[in-house]
XYZ file of C-alpha atoms in Angstrom:
770
model
C 39.953 39.730 19.202
C 42.567 37.812 17.249
C 41.503 36.533 13.815
C 43.301 33.489 12.421
C 45.179 33.859 9.167
C 44.781 31.323 6.378
C 48.177 29.890 7.344
C 46.981 29.365 10.923
C 43.938 27.463 9.744
C 45.897 25.342 7.278
C 48.376 24.449 10.010
C 45.513 23.387 12.254
C 43.972 21.244 9.504
C 47.281 19.534 8.702
C 47.772 18.640 12.363
C 44.534 16.648 12.479
C 46.347 13.317 12.609
C 48.494 14.403 15.570
C 47.138 13.802 19.060
C 45.343 16.902 20.352
C 47.323 19.100 22.716
C 44.384 20.937 24.235
C 40.875 19.488 24.689
C 38.048 21.583 26.103
C 34.882 20.246 27.708
C 31.835 22.506 28.055
C 28.827 21.705 30.249
C 27.870 21.833 33.886
C 30.740 20.993 36.239
C 31.019 19.910 39.857
C 30.442 21.133 42.523
C 27.228 22.143 40.686
C 24.693 19.475 41.570
C 23.217 18.054 38.396
C 23.759 14.963 36.287
C 25.394 16.863 33.412
C 27.905 18.439 35.810
C 28.887 15.035 37.174
C 29.157 13.588 33.669
C 31.318 16.445 32.342
C 33.610 16.210 35.369
C 34.027 12.438 35.038
C 34.539 12.514 31.274
C 37.131 15.278 31.490
C 39.059 13.381 34.180
C 38.883 10.109 32.247
C 40.143 11.633 28.989
C 42.948 13.386 30.884
C 44.002 10.011 32.283
C 43.793 8.366 28.856
C 45.943 10.989 27.118
C 48.300 12.490 29.711
C 50.193 14.494 27.059
C 47.117 16.646 26.401
C 45.855 19.524 28.482
C 42.187 18.937 29.341
C 40.327 22.068 30.371
C 36.698 22.729 31.188
C 34.200 25.526 30.689
C 31.490 25.463 33.343
C 27.932 26.636 32.737
C 26.575 28.465 35.795
C 22.910 28.507 36.756
C 23.561 31.211 39.358
C 25.328 34.542 39.032
C 27.747 33.858 41.885
C 28.958 30.642 40.228
C 30.657 27.858 42.177
C 34.041 27.134 43.706
C 35.424 25.134 40.804
C 38.643 23.087 40.623
C 41.595 24.464 38.675
C 40.648 22.464 35.568
C 37.787 24.928 34.978
C 39.441 27.723 32.992
C 36.382 29.747 31.985
C 32.753 30.094 32.999
C 29.518 30.753 31.107
C 26.547 32.349 32.818
C 23.543 30.404 31.558
C 21.372 33.416 30.726
C 24.091 35.867 29.609
C 24.475 35.675 25.835
C 27.697 37.710 25.852
C 29.395 35.122 28.079
C 28.971 32.537 25.293
C 30.813 34.850 22.898
C 33.592 35.380 25.435
C 33.893 31.619 25.871
C 34.292 31.175 22.103
C 36.980 33.872 22.062
C 38.805 32.113 24.900
C 38.748 28.770 23.082
C 39.926 30.302 19.803
C 42.638 32.460 21.355
C 44.070 29.504 23.279
C 44.192 27.368 20.107
C 41.985 24.592 21.460
C 42.255 21.501 19.255
C 38.887 19.924 20.035
C 35.714 21.018 21.822
C 33.581 18.372 23.518
C 30.169 19.885 24.257
C 27.575 18.369 26.587
C 24.080 19.181 25.357
C 20.840 19.160 27.292
C 18.110 21.688 26.456
C 17.692 22.793 30.058
C 21.236 23.869 30.922
C 21.732 26.665 28.381
C 19.951 30.009 28.152
C 17.680 31.241 25.408
C 14.616 29.691 23.826
C 15.143 25.903 23.869
C 18.752 26.523 24.943
C 19.585 28.529 21.808
C 22.354 30.595 23.454
C 24.832 27.734 22.996
C 24.509 28.166 19.226
C 26.227 31.545 19.536
C 29.307 29.816 20.951
C 29.235 27.101 18.285
C 28.901 29.692 15.528
C 32.123 31.398 16.615
C 34.500 28.578 17.553
C 36.981 27.385 14.929
C 38.012 23.989 16.279
C 36.218 20.686 15.559
C 33.198 20.106 17.808
C 32.062 16.763 19.222
C 28.647 17.111 20.866
C 27.277 14.599 23.350
C 23.481 14.586 23.176
C 22.053 13.727 26.586
C 18.521 14.087 25.203
C 17.331 13.287 21.686
C 13.694 14.270 21.153
C 11.661 12.255 18.688
C 8.865 14.854 18.677
C 10.503 18.246 19.296
C 8.477 21.418 19.291
C 9.242 24.105 16.734
C 11.930 25.860 18.775
C 13.565 22.618 19.914
C 13.764 21.408 16.323
C 15.277 24.693 15.168
C 17.944 24.564 17.857
C 18.615 20.873 17.338
C 19.061 21.224 13.585
C 21.495 24.110 14.043
C 23.363 22.187 16.748
C 23.700 19.195 14.453
C 24.852 21.425 11.604
C 27.573 23.060 13.704
C 28.886 19.828 15.237
C 31.488 17.732 13.438
C 30.427 14.575 15.257
C 27.562 13.597 17.526
C 27.718 11.191 20.443
C 24.657 9.387 21.790
C 24.634 6.837 24.583
C 22.179 4.349 23.112
C 21.447 2.995 19.653
C 17.935 4.418 19.919
C 19.460 7.897 19.929
C 21.200 7.207 16.627
C 17.925 5.934 15.154
C 16.053 9.095 16.166
C 18.799 11.327 14.759
C 18.465 9.553 11.435
C 14.657 9.313 11.309
C 13.727 12.705 12.784
C 16.654 14.923 11.807
C 18.126 13.182 8.757
C 21.605 12.744 10.270
C 23.893 10.312 8.443
C 25.054 7.247 10.396
C 28.661 8.147 9.609
C 28.402 11.296 11.721
C 27.192 9.548 14.883
C 29.153 7.612 17.510
C 27.288 5.442 20.010
C 29.312 5.546 23.238
C 27.789 4.267 26.485
C 27.367 6.408 29.576
C 30.547 6.109 31.620
C 30.513 4.458 35.041
C 32.967 4.115 37.941
C 34.859 0.840 38.167
C 33.172 -0.757 41.183
C 34.351 -4.173 42.370
C 31.814 -7.003 42.168
C 30.909 -8.021 45.725
C 28.175 -9.537 47.853
C 25.807 -6.820 49.061
C 25.935 -8.230 52.611
C 29.352 -6.640 53.209
C 28.076 -3.120 52.528
C 24.806 -3.397 54.427
C 26.505 -3.399 57.810
C 27.437 0.301 57.748
C 23.797 1.248 57.089
C 22.395 -1.053 59.773
C 20.647 -3.136 57.140
C 22.061 -6.557 57.966
C 19.641 -9.273 56.985
C 17.464 -6.923 54.895
C 16.744 -7.153 51.176
C 17.554 -3.720 49.811
C 15.787 -2.026 46.902
C 17.257 1.275 45.698
C 16.275 4.239 43.558
C 18.597 7.233 43.391
C 18.864 10.538 41.583
C 17.295 13.978 41.843
C 13.671 13.509 42.890
C 10.710 14.739 40.881
C 7.272 13.531 39.764
C 8.644 11.955 36.590
C 10.599 9.386 38.623
C 7.465 7.304 39.355
C 8.536 6.435 42.906
C 4.909 6.473 44.059
C 4.262 3.352 41.989
C 7.031 1.467 43.814
C 5.496 2.482 47.140
C 2.130 1.228 45.851
C 3.834 -2.078 45.006
C 5.534 -2.467 48.406
C 2.599 -4.032 50.316
C 2.608 -7.010 47.929
C 6.414 -7.262 47.979
C 6.598 -7.029 51.794
C 3.855 -9.626 52.164
C 6.090 -12.160 50.397
C 9.444 -10.813 51.605
C 9.037 -9.036 54.965
C 12.720 -8.052 55.203
C 12.554 -5.751 52.171
C 13.504 -2.103 52.633
C 13.279 0.535 49.888
C 15.953 3.270 49.879
C 15.093 6.487 48.029
C 18.410 8.278 47.678
C 18.834 11.830 46.444
C 17.799 15.420 46.970
C 14.657 16.853 45.430
C 15.444 18.584 42.139
C 16.419 22.220 42.953
C 14.031 23.642 40.335
C 11.154 21.625 41.806
C 12.028 22.849 45.306
C 11.977 26.436 44.038
C 8.490 25.969 42.558
C 6.783 23.611 45.006
C 9.065 23.064 47.977
C 9.212 19.454 49.208
C 5.580 18.643 48.401
C 6.521 15.666 46.187
C 8.734 14.023 48.805
C 6.204 14.689 51.574
C 3.490 13.184 49.392
C 5.578 10.026 49.006
C 6.058 9.795 52.762
C 2.297 10.162 53.329
C 1.604 7.484 50.725
C 3.991 5.064 52.467
C 2.179 5.653 55.752
C -1.247 5.198 54.151
C -0.166 1.902 52.580
C 1.259 0.633 55.858
C 4.857 0.415 54.615
C 6.430 3.474 56.238
C 8.859 1.204 58.129
C 10.012 -0.254 54.809
C 10.869 3.074 53.107
C 13.908 5.215 53.949
C 14.460 8.633 52.357
C 17.991 10.028 52.131
C 17.305 13.649 51.208
C 20.714 14.832 50.076
C 23.143 14.946 47.201
C 25.751 12.217 47.685
C 29.395 12.032 46.629
C 30.666 9.291 44.322
C 32.227 7.516 47.315
C 28.911 7.550 49.198
C 27.010 6.473 46.114
C 29.362 3.535 45.645
C 28.626 2.434 49.208
C 24.869 2.622 48.691
C 25.127 0.682 45.420
C 27.215 -1.917 47.211
C 24.395 -2.490 49.713
C 21.759 -2.863 46.986
C 20.138 -6.139 45.919
C 17.729 -4.807 43.285
C 17.735 -1.404 41.624
C 14.445 0.184 40.497
C 13.911 2.810 37.792
C 10.116 3.270 37.618
C 10.369 6.325 35.345
C 7.186 7.495 33.622
C 8.467 8.835 30.301
C 9.417 6.426 27.519
C 11.396 9.122 25.689
C 14.444 8.980 27.973
C 17.468 8.161 25.899
C 19.991 8.194 28.741
C 19.933 7.333 32.427
C 23.223 7.765 34.228
C 21.801 6.154 37.347
C 20.789 3.039 35.404
C 24.233 2.802 33.834
C 26.000 3.156 37.206
C 24.047 0.416 38.952
C 23.899 -1.992 36.020
C 27.653 -1.719 35.505
C 28.201 -2.423 39.195
C 26.517 -5.773 38.733
C 23.083 -5.200 40.218
C 19.780 -6.699 39.130
C 17.441 -4.044 37.715
C 13.655 -3.781 37.497
C 12.641 -0.917 35.218
C 9.858 0.579 33.185
C 10.440 0.466 29.403
C 11.984 3.861 28.703
C 14.352 3.747 25.742
C 17.657 3.368 27.557
C 16.288 0.608 29.777
C 14.802 -1.272 26.836
C 18.208 -1.365 25.188
C 20.420 -2.040 28.210
C 18.167 -4.662 29.829
C 17.320 -6.553 26.625
C 17.899 -10.314 26.322
C 17.176 -11.010 29.972
C 19.746 -8.593 31.431
C 17.036 -7.225 33.740
C 13.274 -7.073 34.195
C 11.104 -4.685 32.184
C 7.659 -3.872 33.629
C 4.858 -1.619 32.294
C 4.633 2.093 33.114
C 2.536 3.057 36.166
C 1.954 -0.582 37.125
C 2.469 -1.408 40.834
C 1.536 -5.051 40.245
C 4.106 -5.315 37.476
C 6.785 -3.786 39.715
C 5.917 -6.188 42.533
C 6.073 -9.109 40.114
C 9.474 -8.050 38.757
C 11.003 -7.607 42.212
C 9.588 -10.846 43.575
C 10.800 -12.796 40.524
C 14.365 -11.988 41.622
C 13.824 -12.370 45.357
C 12.040 -15.704 44.840
C 14.947 -17.092 42.775
C 18.426 -16.319 44.212
C 20.108 -18.225 41.375
C 18.409 -16.011 38.758
C 19.328 -12.944 40.799
C 23.007 -13.910 40.937
C 23.187 -14.813 37.230
C 21.598 -11.501 36.251
C 24.121 -9.666 38.427
C 27.102 -11.429 36.882
C 25.889 -10.874 33.316
C 25.380 -7.170 34.017
C 28.796 -6.796 35.614
C 30.635 -8.429 32.699
C 28.866 -6.210 30.148
C 29.525 -3.212 32.370
C 33.300 -3.538 31.906
C 32.753 -1.930 28.484
C 31.169 1.077 30.224
C 33.811 2.011 32.791
C 35.221 5.502 32.346
C 38.624 4.377 31.073
C 36.971 2.428 28.227
C 34.583 5.266 27.451
C 37.477 7.764 27.325
C 39.200 5.705 24.624
C 36.026 5.761 22.538
C 35.783 9.537 22.911
C 39.388 9.917 21.791
C 38.541 7.919 18.688
C 35.588 10.236 18.045
C 37.905 13.242 18.462
C 40.281 11.742 15.882
C 37.403 11.287 13.442
C 36.249 14.871 13.987
C 39.714 16.282 13.275
C 40.119 14.018 10.274
C 36.724 15.137 8.919
C 37.857 18.739 9.225
C 41.037 17.987 7.330
C 39.136 16.426 4.429
C 36.628 19.289 4.185
C 37.281 22.466 2.218
C 40.242 24.147 3.946
C 39.377 27.592 2.705
C 35.982 27.287 4.407
C 37.718 27.196 7.775
C 40.187 29.917 6.902
C 37.527 32.318 5.637
C 37.103 34.174 8.913
C 37.308 37.924 8.447
C 36.174 40.947 10.402
C 33.027 40.976 8.252
C 32.029 37.585 9.644
C 32.881 38.351 13.258
C 30.111 38.024 15.845
C 27.312 40.548 15.457
C 27.226 42.458 18.746
C 23.723 43.587 19.646
C 22.971 46.375 22.119
C 22.585 45.419 25.767
C 18.983 45.031 26.867
C 17.913 48.126 28.826
C 14.262 48.256 29.848
C 14.379 51.301 32.136
C 12.195 53.427 29.859
C 9.535 50.721 29.440
C 9.328 50.463 33.232
C 9.232 54.268 33.523
C 6.332 54.400 31.035
C 4.282 51.851 32.999
C 2.174 51.874 36.134
C -0.310 49.534 37.815
C -2.859 50.145 35.038
C -0.625 49.506 32.033
C 1.758 51.362 29.757
C 1.169 55.006 28.789
C 0.797 55.758 25.080
C 2.956 58.819 24.714
C 5.918 60.597 26.239
C 7.170 64.174 26.290
C 10.826 63.504 25.626
C 11.478 60.612 28.034
C 8.699 61.513 30.510
C 5.306 59.725 30.384
C 2.504 61.955 29.103
C -0.387 61.380 31.497
C -2.778 63.519 29.413
C -2.842 60.934 26.616
C -3.588 57.966 28.873
C -3.328 54.355 27.732
C -4.325 52.225 24.755
C -4.905 48.560 24.052
C -2.495 48.679 21.074
C 0.508 49.480 23.257
C -0.438 47.204 26.159
C -0.715 44.381 23.633
C 2.763 45.202 22.323
C 4.126 45.395 25.871
C 2.645 42.006 26.784
C 4.210 40.473 23.666
C 7.567 41.905 24.729
C 7.245 40.367 28.198
C 6.722 36.948 26.619
C 9.454 37.474 24.016
C 12.235 37.959 26.551
C 13.937 34.657 27.114
C 15.205 35.429 30.600
C 13.692 37.053 33.712
C 13.638 40.854 33.476
C 12.375 44.073 35.044
C 9.105 43.587 33.153
C 8.060 40.318 34.790
C 5.875 42.025 37.404
C 4.401 44.377 34.769
C 3.224 41.540 32.518
C 0.284 41.043 34.880
C -0.703 44.709 34.516
C -0.510 44.584 30.723
C -2.616 41.415 30.591
C -5.108 42.826 33.108
C -5.498 45.860 30.831
C -6.326 43.604 27.878
C -8.812 41.657 29.993
C -10.520 44.885 31.077
C -10.602 46.128 27.489
C -12.689 43.192 26.256
C -16.466 43.689 26.238
C -17.770 40.165 26.756
C -21.195 41.051 25.348
C -19.965 42.406 22.024
C -16.739 40.380 21.836
C -14.834 43.557 20.945
C -11.956 45.382 22.609
C -12.000 49.032 23.613
C -8.787 50.854 22.722
C -8.302 54.238 24.412
C -8.430 54.816 28.163
C -7.900 58.099 30.028
C -5.412 58.522 32.863
C -8.464 58.380 35.151
C -9.221 54.840 33.910
C -12.283 55.804 31.857
C -12.793 54.169 28.473
C -13.060 56.815 25.766
C -14.968 54.729 23.217
C -17.405 51.834 23.026
C -15.107 49.742 20.851
C -11.730 50.204 19.238
C -10.540 49.806 15.672
C -10.253 46.474 13.920
C -6.465 46.819 14.042
C -6.387 47.359 17.810
C -8.688 44.367 18.321
C -6.410 42.207 16.193
C -3.281 43.419 18.017
C -4.912 42.396 21.287
C -5.648 38.960 19.774
C -2.036 38.732 18.664
C -0.826 39.426 22.208
C -3.252 36.900 23.707
C -2.192 34.234 21.216
C 1.406 34.997 22.122
C 0.673 34.589 25.822
C -1.304 31.396 25.239
C 1.576 29.912 23.283
C 4.608 31.201 25.154
C 3.830 32.464 28.660
C 5.596 30.572 31.429
C 2.975 31.777 33.920
C 0.150 29.220 34.056
C -2.445 31.752 35.187
C -1.484 34.140 32.395
C -1.617 31.337 29.872
C -5.076 30.182 30.915
C -6.494 33.733 30.887
C -4.982 34.348 27.453
C -6.687 31.250 26.087
C -10.020 32.317 27.570
C -9.850 35.864 26.205
C -8.509 34.742 22.820
C -11.299 32.244 22.239
C -13.921 34.826 23.231
C -12.533 37.579 20.989
C -11.584 35.571 17.884
C -15.092 35.252 16.323
C -15.338 39.045 15.884
C -12.571 38.870 13.265
C -14.957 37.091 10.889
C -16.575 40.408 9.894
C -13.372 42.480 9.743
C -12.381 44.103 6.470
C -8.924 45.488 7.373
C -6.127 43.434 5.774
C -3.768 44.349 8.618
C -6.321 43.177 11.153
C -6.395 39.877 9.273
C -2.594 39.747 9.371
C -2.303 40.619 13.089
C -4.949 37.986 13.860
C -3.037 35.394 11.847
C 0.120 36.174 13.813
C -1.795 35.619 17.041
C -3.346 32.420 15.710
C 0.089 31.132 14.767
C 1.299 31.619 18.358
C -1.886 30.156 19.874
C -1.553 26.968 17.818
C 1.932 26.316 19.235
C 0.289 24.919 22.372
C -3.096 23.979 20.890
C -2.412 22.691 17.352
C -5.616 20.645 17.199
C -8.072 23.458 17.983
C -10.376 23.140 14.984
C -12.101 26.530 15.379
C -8.791 28.375 15.487
C -7.335 26.434 12.538
C -10.524 27.185 10.579
C -10.045 30.911 11.274
C -6.426 30.639 10.153
C -7.456 29.010 6.887
C -10.172 31.611 6.235
C -7.944 34.626 6.928
C -5.117 33.125 4.878
C -7.510 32.679 1.968
C -8.594 36.327 2.259
C -5.020 37.607 2.047
C -4.247 35.305 -0.883
C -7.357 36.599 -2.683
C -6.353 40.177 -1.931
C -2.988 39.494 -3.550
C -4.592 37.868 -6.583
C -6.853 40.889 -7.096
C -4.117 43.529 -6.877
C -0.666 42.105 -7.607
C 0.937 42.672 -11.001
C 4.410 41.970 -12.309
C 5.608 45.493 -11.571
C 3.493 45.961 -8.412
C 3.557 42.637 -6.522
C 1.551 43.855 -3.553
C -1.767 43.308 -1.745
C -3.217 46.794 -2.267
C -2.862 49.866 -4.453
C -0.823 51.497 -1.708
C 2.005 50.545 0.632
C 1.045 52.140 3.932
C 1.866 51.036 7.505
C 3.026 47.837 9.244
C 3.569 46.581 5.715
C 5.794 43.574 6.377
C 3.142 42.068 8.663
C 1.020 41.148 5.630
C 3.949 39.145 4.252
C 4.869 37.666 7.634
C 1.316 36.441 8.240
C 1.298 34.499 4.966
C 4.830 33.166 5.500
C 3.946 31.747 8.902
C 0.463 30.519 8.029
C 1.619 29.120 4.729
C 4.424 27.206 6.403
C 2.439 25.842 9.362
C -0.615 24.930 7.259
C 1.482 23.546 4.361
C -0.162 26.151 2.124
C 2.530 26.467 -0.539
C 0.827 29.284 -2.452
C 0.469 31.433 0.672
C 4.109 30.869 1.625
C 5.307 31.732 -1.874
C 3.197 34.920 -1.984
C 4.479 35.996 1.414
C 8.110 35.550 0.393
C 7.614 37.209 -3.001
C 5.875 40.218 -1.485
C 8.476 40.557 1.256
C 11.337 40.438 -1.242
C 9.683 43.250 -3.237
C 9.077 45.249 -0.066
C 12.763 44.875 0.781
C 13.717 46.164 -2.668
C 11.654 49.359 -2.394
C 12.864 50.088 1.153
C 16.592 49.862 0.405
C 18.546 52.947 -0.663
C 21.429 53.251 -3.095
C 23.607 53.777 -0.013
C 22.458 50.292 1.039
C 20.547 51.210 4.194
C 16.925 50.671 5.187
C 14.436 53.437 4.345
C 10.877 52.621 5.411
C 7.895 54.047 3.560
C 7.182 57.490 5.025
C 3.938 58.114 6.890
C 3.404 61.546 5.233
C 1.515 60.163 2.251
C 2.815 56.555 2.142
C 3.418 55.039 -1.329
C 0.496 54.879 -3.719
C 0.880 52.984 -6.974
C 2.111 55.177 -9.849
C 2.757 58.081 -7.484
C 5.869 59.343 -5.713
C 6.549 57.587 -2.439
C 6.820 59.517 0.830
C 10.269 59.259 2.383
C 9.363 60.789 5.763
C 8.328 60.521 8.532
C 9.932 57.126 9.041
C 8.315 55.076 11.798
C 9.993 52.539 14.133
C 7.127 50.057 13.712
C 8.095 49.679 10.048
C 11.643 48.668 10.936
C 10.328 46.307 13.605
C 7.901 44.659 11.186
C 10.690 44.171 8.637
C 13.043 42.665 11.241
C 10.403 40.179 12.404
C 9.246 39.181 8.942
C 12.780 38.670 7.636
C 13.772 36.552 10.633
C 10.742 34.312 10.138
C 11.604 34.032 6.434
C 15.166 33.101 7.435
C 13.979 30.437 9.871
C 11.721 28.827 7.287
C 13.832 29.126 4.128
C 17.370 29.091 5.641
C 18.230 31.690 2.937
C 20.980 34.004 4.330
C 19.511 36.856 2.265
C 16.899 37.303 4.970
C 19.525 37.492 7.716
C 21.171 40.392 5.910
C 17.872 42.205 5.469
C 16.877 41.721 9.124
C 20.234 43.142 10.163
C 19.856 46.084 7.766
C 16.397 46.957 9.136
C 17.556 46.647 12.741
C 20.509 48.928 12.137
C 18.077 51.689 11.125
C 17.464 52.088 14.876
C 21.199 52.426 15.514
C 21.964 55.150 12.978
C 22.281 53.364 9.635
C 19.570 55.545 8.117
C 19.019 58.623 5.933
C 20.299 61.062 8.588
C 22.976 58.843 10.120
C 21.407 59.435 13.546
C 20.495 56.793 16.119
C 16.757 56.522 16.820
C 17.378 54.376 19.888
C 18.665 56.232 22.945
C 21.003 53.921 24.842
C 21.156 56.336 27.786
C 17.425 56.074 28.541
C 16.469 52.767 26.932
C 13.822 54.631 24.919
C 13.370 55.085 21.181
C 12.469 58.280 19.313
C 9.021 58.490 17.787
C 10.360 58.554 14.250
C 12.816 60.050 11.838
C 11.861 63.418 10.305
C 13.586 64.864 7.245
C 15.898 66.905 9.487
C 15.946 65.300 12.938
C 14.940 62.475 15.204
C 11.617 62.964 16.993
C 12.800 63.459 20.586
C 9.638 62.068 22.189
C 10.046 58.441 23.271
C 6.538 57.003 23.256
C 5.454 53.443 23.984
C 4.890 52.319 20.389
C 8.367 53.381 19.263
C 10.242 52.171 22.331
C 8.440 48.830 22.239
C 9.221 48.539 18.516
C 12.929 48.753 19.272
C 12.882 46.303 22.187
C 10.733 43.808 20.311
C 13.213 44.021 17.420
C 16.132 43.519 19.799
C 14.429 40.505 21.396
C 13.861 38.959 17.955
C 17.480 39.602 16.950
C 18.764 38.070 20.189
C 16.686 34.955 19.614
C 18.147 34.594 16.118
C 21.643 35.832 16.953
C 23.315 32.575 15.910
C 21.747 32.830 12.456
C 22.686 36.446 11.655
C 26.223 35.589 10.544
C 26.603 33.330 7.506
C 27.054 29.625 8.039
C 30.337 27.966 7.129
C 30.457 26.224 3.782
C 31.697 22.825 4.897
C 29.392 19.793 4.946
C 28.853 19.076 8.662
C 25.983 16.662 8.093
C 27.797 14.424 5.652
């Protein structure tokens, strides 16, 4: 890959005032059928028309492996769920000396947790970035906030389509007004005309036409319009309601056409089936223009207030049509001052009243249409393109005024960090319909040793850590079923060891194994995309949590806290679980207070196993519960743990399991266990996410590289040919057996690194948020 020299970067900065020669647009692109694809296509075309001297190219995001038959303007493609394709896209943009990148952002179109894969591209590109935010969440969840803050940081300018979006950026994310451009959603330039002319081709002469269009789904609220139709038809018998658009592809994949069929049944039940027409297809712009032309009143009965942009509303309003809408944010702003009718959410009577107010008063209807059409001239694509060009000029100017050396400081050391390709063959090989086997002889499952709850818990966490579908999806049910079978409902405790013949080998397992099972169940409750899995996890978690009250193992407290943290993602107001979190946090803080000294800042008199989990539990619980002391202890302890597990050669050396490290005694250097590296990776990445201190990124990377050969023997522990991981590092060799604990430790570490990939390299030094 070509790396720019300082001279290259200076030349680019000094050319900021010159019109851009190459502009790239990244988002969905037609013929993909989604609103973002249509928007990206239209914006790219409009900018190309506005600045014919520039080359406008597009990068299309594919939601299917086979892609689409794109026009020649699409010069590169990104596969939504393939992280490496984002890196390749960044290389393409850099190599071709793109002057400006215009990114379309919607959480749902990019891969990774909350669409985090796009951050990998933004981390690597060198040109100014103008990001159009199609959604701005006022109350994001933890992952959405993390992604949004990084997206804001790595964008030179932000574009929103309504003033409300700018307000949320300022109030929720602290973005300065000077970084935000409010540019309306572009619309085609449709001639103002009487709807009667267009009704003929649809056989609707003499009818009053109501229209809703867009991809169908339950959030559209169309059922409330159908509920309103009897009252509307009673007063205006010629009314017909057109519902135009295909059912959303993702909804079809999950539920088929049940929503549309339900609407049709509702129309029949209400006696208005002859007044409702469904057009179940995706329409071209030409067809859409014809339908809009035939419309008298447009309806957007959406159910969610937090919609900052509606392309359909913009299209119809700008064409000079009267609109009746529920008060979602975009509608509130666009239809203010009498430019349309706002009615309450889920209110058929309100919808009927709004529609009839226009149909009862033709003069009001015509005035509203004219006012909308005149304002809409500011929204046509040619006008919008000029505003985008102005935003591009600002972005390039901002880059020129920022520290030039910051942009030139791109060396091989700061190149993208390439992680191993995910290979789950060995995890699949180690699993059967019961669960995952504990041990292996080399890379062959060892049936004699059977199964354990510890490893099935780890395997279930891995299934829910992978951001994309994988070979493990069907095995997640087996792992969870194992955990369910392991729980004794009478005692509230988990068994741990099971023979190959499916016989439990003990009445109850250790405190640590119980807590690991809780951790996995909390993870499933908070992150599983399978509703049945999620509900079972909640049930099992709530039944097993009270047993932790009598536990004395600090690691069991820590594992439980990690599970509680995940559980509270979806159920933050569960008072019993938050009470357990507070109690266990207090116990770990007390443990620290009783043992930590200036030269031994640790929880016990010995550093033994899964050490970083003690720190991680306090970091997460301290942050989420606003417990400053717990957070500070967790970070202090983790920093000390890092210092004693780093060699003079600057690689990671975990505490050895042959004696561990007892205070005032010599530490054991072998055997080194994969779970120690995994714990350090996870804890450091959580510390990075919370503190934003790049120190933790370096330490996570150092610990992960232990698996790859950056260790005392210079030998890889992870076997890329099998997808398994050796059971430890001895003083003279790698343990050749690839058991479940070790292999899962590697893959869990890789999953965590992939999720934080955009944060592993240092951030640039220039002030994006100013």
